[in-house]
Amino acid sequence: MKVLVTGPDGFLGRNLVIALSEQKDCEVLRFTRQSAIEELATLVRDAEFIFHLAGVNRPTDAAEFIVGNVDLTAELCRVVQTSGRRIPIAYTSSVQAMSDSPYGRSKRKAEQLLEELNAATGSPVHVFRLANVFGKWCRPNYNSVVATFCHNVARQLPIRIDNPESELRLVYVDDVVTTLQALLRGQYRPQGLVAHVEPVYRISVGELAAQIRAFQNCRTTLVSERVGVGLTRALYATYISHLPVESFAYDLHAHADSRGVFVEVLKTPDAGQFSYFTARPGVTRGGHYHHSKTEKFLVISGKARFRFRHLVTDERYEVCTSGDRSQIVETIPGWVHDITNIGEDEMIVMLWANEIYDREHPDTIADRAFG
């Protein structure tokens, strides 16, 4: 399928074009700011679907709203009608289309032109009145407070907050792209002219700033925010995308002694922490038990012997494993345990514990019963 995208070099256009290029049956036709207006007719002649994303929202002269939003849409409608073909069109408008600002009036006029095209030709038209779209490649210090906050915080620059209680309505770019792709494949059939992207997130400016600053702090505390779902996931991906290249990597603190090193890697608010440690040949680590805490060990390199002793019955058990085998060894509350490097090379072990280590209440009690 040949798909025409106007504005492919913009924030939303870049994300959509990348997603469309991942579809083997999709060929993207592009109409950019550098394209001559005469090229539009040729592109429309070959297109089977049109994503009309091009537009102007922060011009130096308000007259550019007419040129970029109204005149271009009028020309697109003209060449579609002249082609004699019924070509589906998805137009990314704005929630401001119903406002009386110059930008809002220009977006509403573009919508009206597309409505008239639909009435005259039967070409399916879908208008997306988008809230503030954010995500990777969004331009900071332009028209996205999310991008500006992410960019500045990632570089330890100040951010400006006029009213922390002011509410934002946000849409994540990946959700927009997913919806547009579903529309293209016929998996989303809007009822009426206006189509919708869900979810629309609501957050205050103050809360947004606090959340983005919390992402920055994760590298110091090692405690991750809950970045697996929803708005926090989308904001985290956006924040990370704004990191300067020199911040792609960061160092961890290694606790070293004669046995080897112990390094905390990542902590979570409510699902424990990840670490790794090394042990030289013959070295034993552990020799303690927990009342509630549990751990999962994975030997990455070397050979290990795990020993267990039941605190009450004195029952004993051993597990030998190595980096050649993908095997988890789990510690059990009420069982003393230790781990010994029984190989000839340094042993490297990955460790997950179900809770963050609390130095005041460690739930780690030493026991020398193994001798």
Coordinates of C-alpha atoms in Angstrom, one line a residue:
M1 CA 0.0 0.0 0.0
K2 CA 1.2 3.5 -0.9
V3 CA 0.7 5.9 1.9
L4 CA 1.2 9.7 1.6
V5 CA 2.4 11.5 4.7
T6 CA 2.5 15.3 4.7
G7 CA 4.9 16.7 7.3
P8 CA 7.0 13.6 7.6
D9 CA 9.9 15.5 9.1
G10 CA 7.9 16.9 12.0
F11 CA 7.7 15.3 15.5
L12 CA 4.6 13.2 14.8
G13 CA 5.6 12.6 11.2
R14 CA 8.9 11.1 12.1
N15 CA 7.4 8.7 14.6
L16 CA 4.6 7.7 12.1
V17 CA 7.0 7.2 9.1
I18 CA 9.3 5.0 11.2
A19 CA 6.3 2.8 12.2
L20 CA 5.0 2.6 8.7
S21 CA 8.4 1.7 7.3
E22 CA 8.4 -1.3 9.7
Q23 CA 5.4 -2.7 7.7
K24 CA 6.6 -4.7 4.7
D25 CA 3.5 -4.0 2.7
C26 CA 3.7 -0.2 3.1
E27 CA 5.5 2.3 0.9
V28 CA 5.7 5.8 2.3
L29 CA 5.3 8.8 0.0
R30 CA 6.5 12.1 1.5
F31 CA 5.5 15.7 1.1
T32 CA 7.8 17.9 3.1
R33 CA 8.4 21.7 3.6
Q34 CA 11.0 21.4 0.8
S35 CA 8.6 19.8 -1.7
A36 CA 7.2 22.0 -4.4
I37 CA 3.4 22.4 -4.2
E38 CA 3.2 21.0 -7.8
E39 CA 4.5 17.6 -6.5
L40 CA 1.4 17.1 -4.4
A41 CA -0.8 16.1 -7.3
T42 CA 1.7 13.4 -8.4
L43 CA 1.9 12.0 -4.9
V44 CA -1.9 12.0 -4.5
R45 CA -2.3 10.2 -7.8
D46 CA -0.3 7.3 -6.4
A47 CA -1.6 7.4 -2.8
E48 CA -4.1 4.9 -1.4
F49 CA -4.2 6.6 2.0
I50 CA -3.2 10.1 3.2
F51 CA -2.0 11.1 6.6
H52 CA -2.2 14.9 6.6
L53 CA 0.2 15.9 9.5
A54 CA 1.8 19.0 8.0
G55 CA 1.0 22.3 9.7
V56 CA 2.2 25.4 11.4
N57 CA 1.8 26.1 15.2
R58 CA 4.6 28.5 16.2
P59 CA 5.2 30.9 13.4
T60 CA 7.0 34.3 13.7
D61 CA 4.1 35.8 11.6
A62 CA 0.5 34.8 12.3
A63 CA -0.1 34.9 8.5
E64 CA 1.8 31.7 8.3
F65 CA -1.1 29.9 10.0
I66 CA -3.1 30.5 6.8
V67 CA -0.4 29.4 4.5
G68 CA 0.7 26.3 6.5
N69 CA -2.7 25.1 7.8
V70 CA -5.4 26.4 5.5
D71 CA -3.8 26.9 2.1
L72 CA -2.0 23.6 2.1
T73 CA -5.1 21.7 3.2
A74 CA -7.1 23.5 0.5
E75 CA -4.6 22.4 -2.2
L76 CA -4.6 18.8 -0.9
C77 CA -8.4 18.8 -1.1
R78 CA -8.3 20.2 -4.6
V79 CA -5.9 17.6 -6.0
V80 CA -7.8 14.8 -4.3
Q81 CA -11.1 16.0 -5.8
T82 CA -9.4 16.4 -9.2
S83 CA -8.0 12.9 -9.1
G84 CA -11.5 11.5 -9.1
R85 CA -10.6 8.9 -6.5
R86 CA -12.0 8.4 -3.0
I87 CA -8.8 8.5 -0.9
P88 CA -9.1 8.1 2.9
I89 CA -7.5 11.1 4.8
A90 CA -6.5 11.3 8.4
Y91 CA -5.9 14.8 9.6
T92 CA -4.1 15.7 12.9
S93 CA -5.9 18.8 14.1
S94 CA -5.8 20.1 17.7
V95 CA -8.0 20.5 20.7
Q96 CA -7.5 24.2 20.1
A97 CA -9.5 24.0 16.8
M98 CA -12.5 25.2 18.7
S99 CA -10.7 28.2 20.2
D100 CA -10.7 31.8 18.8
S101 CA -6.9 32.0 18.5
P102 CA -5.3 32.5 15.1
Y103 CA -4.0 29.0 15.3
G104 CA -7.3 27.5 16.4
R105 CA -9.2 29.3 13.6
S106 CA -6.7 28.0 11.0
K107 CA -7.1 24.4 12.2
R108 CA -10.9 24.7 12.3
K109 CA -10.8 26.1 8.7
A110 CA -8.7 23.1 7.6
E111 CA -11.2 20.8 9.2
Q112 CA -14.0 22.5 7.3
L113 CA -12.2 22.1 4.0
L114 CA -11.8 18.4 4.6
E115 CA -15.5 18.1 5.6
E116 CA -16.5 19.7 2.4
L117 CA -14.2 17.3 0.5
N118 CA -15.9 14.4 2.2
A119 CA -19.3 15.7 1.3
A120 CA -18.4 16.4 -2.3
T121 CA -16.4 13.2 -3.1
G122 CA -17.2 10.6 -0.5
S123 CA -13.5 10.4 0.4
P124 CA -13.4 9.2 4.1
V125 CA -12.1 11.9 6.4
H126 CA -11.0 11.4 10.0
V127 CA -10.1 14.4 12.1
F128 CA -8.0 13.9 15.2
R129 CA -8.2 16.8 17.6
L130 CA -5.1 16.0 19.6
A131 CA -4.2 17.2 23.0
N132 CA -0.6 18.0 23.8
V133 CA 1.4 15.2 22.2
F134 CA 4.7 14.2 23.7
G135 CA 7.3 11.5 23.2
K136 CA 10.7 10.9 21.6
W137 CA 11.9 13.5 19.1
C138 CA 9.6 16.2 20.4
R139 CA 11.2 19.6 20.2
P140 CA 12.1 21.3 23.6
N141 CA 11.5 25.0 24.2
Y142 CA 9.0 25.1 21.4
N143 CA 5.5 23.9 22.0
S144 CA 5.8 20.9 24.4
V145 CA 6.3 21.5 28.1
V146 CA 7.1 17.8 28.5
A147 CA 9.9 18.0 26.0
T148 CA 11.2 21.3 27.6
F149 CA 11.2 19.8 31.1
C150 CA 12.8 16.6 30.0
H151 CA 15.5 18.4 28.0
N152 CA 16.3 20.8 30.8
V153 CA 16.3 18.4 33.7
A154 CA 18.5 16.0 31.8
R155 CA 21.0 18.7 31.4
Q156 CA 20.6 20.1 35.0
L157 CA 19.1 23.3 33.6
P158 CA 16.4 25.3 35.4
I159 CA 12.7 24.9 34.4
R160 CA 10.1 27.6 34.7
I161 CA 6.8 26.9 36.4
D162 CA 4.3 29.7 36.4
N163 CA 1.3 27.8 37.9
P164 CA 2.1 24.4 39.4
E165 CA -1.6 23.7 39.7
S166 CA -2.4 24.2 36.0
E167 CA -3.7 20.9 34.5
L168 CA -2.2 19.5 31.3
R169 CA -3.9 17.1 28.9
L170 CA -1.3 14.8 27.3
V171 CA -1.3 12.2 24.6
Y172 CA 1.7 9.9 24.1
V173 CA 3.0 9.8 20.5
D174 CA 3.2 6.0 20.4
D175 CA -0.6 5.9 21.2
V176 CA -1.2 8.4 18.4
V177 CA 0.9 6.3 16.0
T178 CA -0.8 3.0 17.1
T179 CA -4.2 4.6 16.5
L180 CA -3.3 5.9 13.1
Q181 CA -1.9 2.5 12.0
A182 CA -5.1 0.8 13.3
L183 CA -7.1 3.3 11.1
L184 CA -5.0 2.4 8.1
R185 CA -5.5 -1.3 8.6
G186 CA -9.2 -0.9 9.2
Q187 CA -8.9 -2.0 12.8
Y188 CA -10.2 1.3 14.0
R189 CA -13.5 2.7 12.6
P190 CA -14.4 6.1 14.1
Q191 CA -18.0 7.0 14.4
G192 CA -18.4 10.3 12.7
L193 CA -15.9 12.9 11.5
V194 CA -13.9 13.3 14.7
A195 CA -11.7 10.4 15.7
H196 CA -10.0 9.9 19.1
V197 CA -6.7 8.7 20.6
E198 CA -6.8 7.1 24.0
P199 CA -5.7 7.4 26.7
V200 CA -5.6 11.1 27.4
Y201 CA -3.6 11.7 30.5
R202 CA -4.2 14.5 33.0
I203 CA -1.4 15.8 35.2
S204 CA -0.6 19.2 36.8
V205 CA 2.5 21.1 35.8
G206 CA 3.9 20.7 39.3
E207 CA 3.4 17.0 39.3
L208 CA 5.0 16.7 35.8
A209 CA 8.0 18.6 37.0
A210 CA 8.3 16.5 40.1
Q211 CA 8.1 13.2 38.2
I212 CA 10.7 14.2 35.6
R213 CA 13.1 15.3 38.4
A214 CA 12.5 11.9 40.1
F215 CA 13.7 10.2 36.9
Q216 CA 17.0 12.2 37.2
N217 CA 17.4 11.1 40.8
C218 CA 17.1 7.4 40.0
R219 CA 20.7 7.3 39.0
T220 CA 21.8 8.5 42.5
T221 CA 19.4 6.5 44.6
L222 CA 19.2 3.6 42.2
V223 CA 15.5 3.4 43.1
S224 CA 13.5 3.3 39.9
E225 CA 10.1 5.0 39.4
R226 CA 7.2 2.7 38.5
V227 CA 8.0 3.0 34.8
G228 CA 6.3 -0.1 33.4
V229 CA 2.9 1.2 32.6
G230 CA 0.8 4.2 31.9
L231 CA 1.8 7.8 32.0
T232 CA 5.0 7.2 34.0
R233 CA 6.2 4.7 31.4
A234 CA 5.6 7.2 28.6
L235 CA 7.2 10.1 30.5
Y236 CA 10.2 8.0 31.4
A237 CA 10.7 7.0 27.7
T238 CA 10.5 10.7 26.8
Y239 CA 12.9 11.8 29.5
I240 CA 15.5 9.1 28.5
S241 CA 15.2 10.1 24.8
H242 CA 16.3 13.6 25.8
L243 CA 19.5 12.6 27.5
P244 CA 22.7 14.0 25.9
V245 CA 24.9 11.3 24.5
E246 CA 27.5 11.8 27.3
S247 CA 24.8 10.7 29.8
F248 CA 24.0 7.4 28.2
A249 CA 26.3 5.6 30.7
Y250 CA 26.8 6.2 34.4
D251 CA 28.9 4.5 37.1
L252 CA 27.9 2.4 40.0
H253 CA 29.6 2.1 43.3
A254 CA 31.4 -1.2 43.9
H255 CA 31.9 -2.4 47.5
A256 CA 35.2 -4.3 47.3
D257 CA 37.0 -6.5 49.9
S258 CA 39.3 -9.5 49.8
R259 CA 36.4 -11.8 48.7
G260 CA 35.5 -9.8 45.6
V261 CA 33.0 -7.0 44.8
F262 CA 29.4 -6.4 45.5
V263 CA 27.5 -3.9 43.3
E264 CA 23.9 -2.7 43.7
V265 CA 22.4 -2.2 40.2
L266 CA 18.8 -1.2 40.5
K267 CA 16.2 -0.8 43.2
T268 CA 12.4 -0.7 42.9
P269 CA 9.8 0.9 45.2
D270 CA 8.0 -2.4 45.9
A271 CA 9.6 -5.3 44.0
G272 CA 13.1 -5.5 45.5
Q273 CA 16.5 -4.8 44.0
F274 CA 19.1 -6.2 41.6
S275 CA 22.7 -6.6 42.4
Y276 CA 25.7 -8.7 41.4
F277 CA 28.8 -9.9 43.2
T278 CA 32.0 -11.7 42.5
A279 CA 33.9 -14.3 44.5
R280 CA 37.5 -15.5 44.1
P281 CA 38.2 -19.3 44.1
G282 CA 37.5 -20.9 47.4
V283 CA 35.7 -17.8 48.8
T284 CA 32.4 -18.3 50.7
R285 CA 29.8 -15.6 50.9
G286 CA 26.7 -15.5 53.0
G287 CA 26.3 -17.7 56.1
H288 CA 23.1 -16.0 57.2
Y289 CA 19.4 -16.4 57.2
H290 CA 16.3 -14.3 56.7
H291 CA 12.8 -14.3 58.3
S292 CA 10.9 -12.9 55.4
K293 CA 13.4 -11.8 52.8
T294 CA 13.9 -14.0 49.7
E295 CA 16.6 -14.0 47.0
K296 CA 17.2 -15.4 43.6
F297 CA 20.7 -16.2 42.5
L298 CA 21.9 -16.8 39.0
V299 CA 25.5 -17.8 38.4
I300 CA 26.7 -15.9 35.3
S301 CA 30.3 -17.2 35.3
G302 CA 32.2 -19.8 37.3
K303 CA 31.1 -22.7 39.5
A304 CA 29.1 -22.4 42.8
R305 CA 28.0 -24.6 45.7
F306 CA 25.0 -23.4 47.7
R307 CA 24.5 -24.9 51.1
F308 CA 21.3 -24.7 53.2
R309 CA 20.5 -25.6 56.8
H310 CA 17.0 -25.5 58.3
L311 CA 17.1 -23.4 61.5
V312 CA 14.7 -25.7 63.4
T313 CA 15.3 -29.2 62.1
D314 CA 18.9 -28.9 61.1
E315 CA 18.1 -30.5 57.8
R316 CA 20.8 -29.7 55.2
Y317 CA 20.9 -29.4 51.5
E318 CA 23.3 -28.5 48.7
V319 CA 23.0 -27.3 45.2
C320 CA 25.9 -27.1 42.7
T321 CA 25.5 -25.0 39.6
S322 CA 27.6 -23.0 37.2
G323 CA 27.6 -20.3 34.5
D324 CA 27.1 -23.1 31.9
R325 CA 23.6 -23.7 33.2
S326 CA 20.8 -21.2 33.3
Q327 CA 19.5 -22.1 36.8
I328 CA 18.0 -20.0 39.5
V329 CA 18.8 -20.9 43.1
E330 CA 16.4 -19.4 45.5
T331 CA 16.9 -18.7 49.2
I332 CA 14.1 -19.7 51.6
P333 CA 13.1 -17.9 54.8
G334 CA 14.2 -19.9 57.9
W335 CA 17.1 -21.6 56.1
V336 CA 20.7 -20.6 56.6
H337 CA 22.5 -20.4 53.3
D338 CA 25.9 -19.6 51.9
I339 CA 27.6 -19.8 48.4
T340 CA 31.1 -20.9 47.7
N341 CA 33.2 -20.5 44.6
I342 CA 34.3 -24.1 43.9
G343 CA 35.9 -23.4 40.5
E344 CA 39.3 -22.2 39.5
D345 CA 38.3 -18.8 38.2
E346 CA 36.5 -15.8 39.5
M347 CA 32.7 -16.4 40.0
I348 CA 30.2 -13.8 39.0
V349 CA 26.6 -14.1 40.4
M350 CA 23.5 -12.0 39.7
L351 CA 21.2 -11.5 42.6
W352 CA 17.6 -10.3 43.0
A353 CA 16.2 -9.7 46.5
N354 CA 12.5 -9.1 47.0
E355 CA 13.1 -6.0 49.1
I356 CA 15.5 -3.1 49.2
Y357 CA 18.2 -3.6 51.7
D358 CA 17.4 -1.7 54.9
R359 CA 20.5 -1.1 57.0
E360 CA 18.4 -0.3 60.1
H361 CA 16.3 -3.5 59.8
P362 CA 18.3 -5.7 57.4
D363 CA 16.5 -9.1 58.1
T364 CA 19.9 -10.7 57.5
I365 CA 21.1 -12.6 60.6
A366 CA 24.6 -14.2 60.7
D367 CA 24.9 -17.9 61.5
R368 CA 28.1 -19.9 61.8
A369 CA 26.6 -23.4 62.0
F370 CA 28.2 -24.5 58.8
G371 CA 31.6 -24.0 60.3

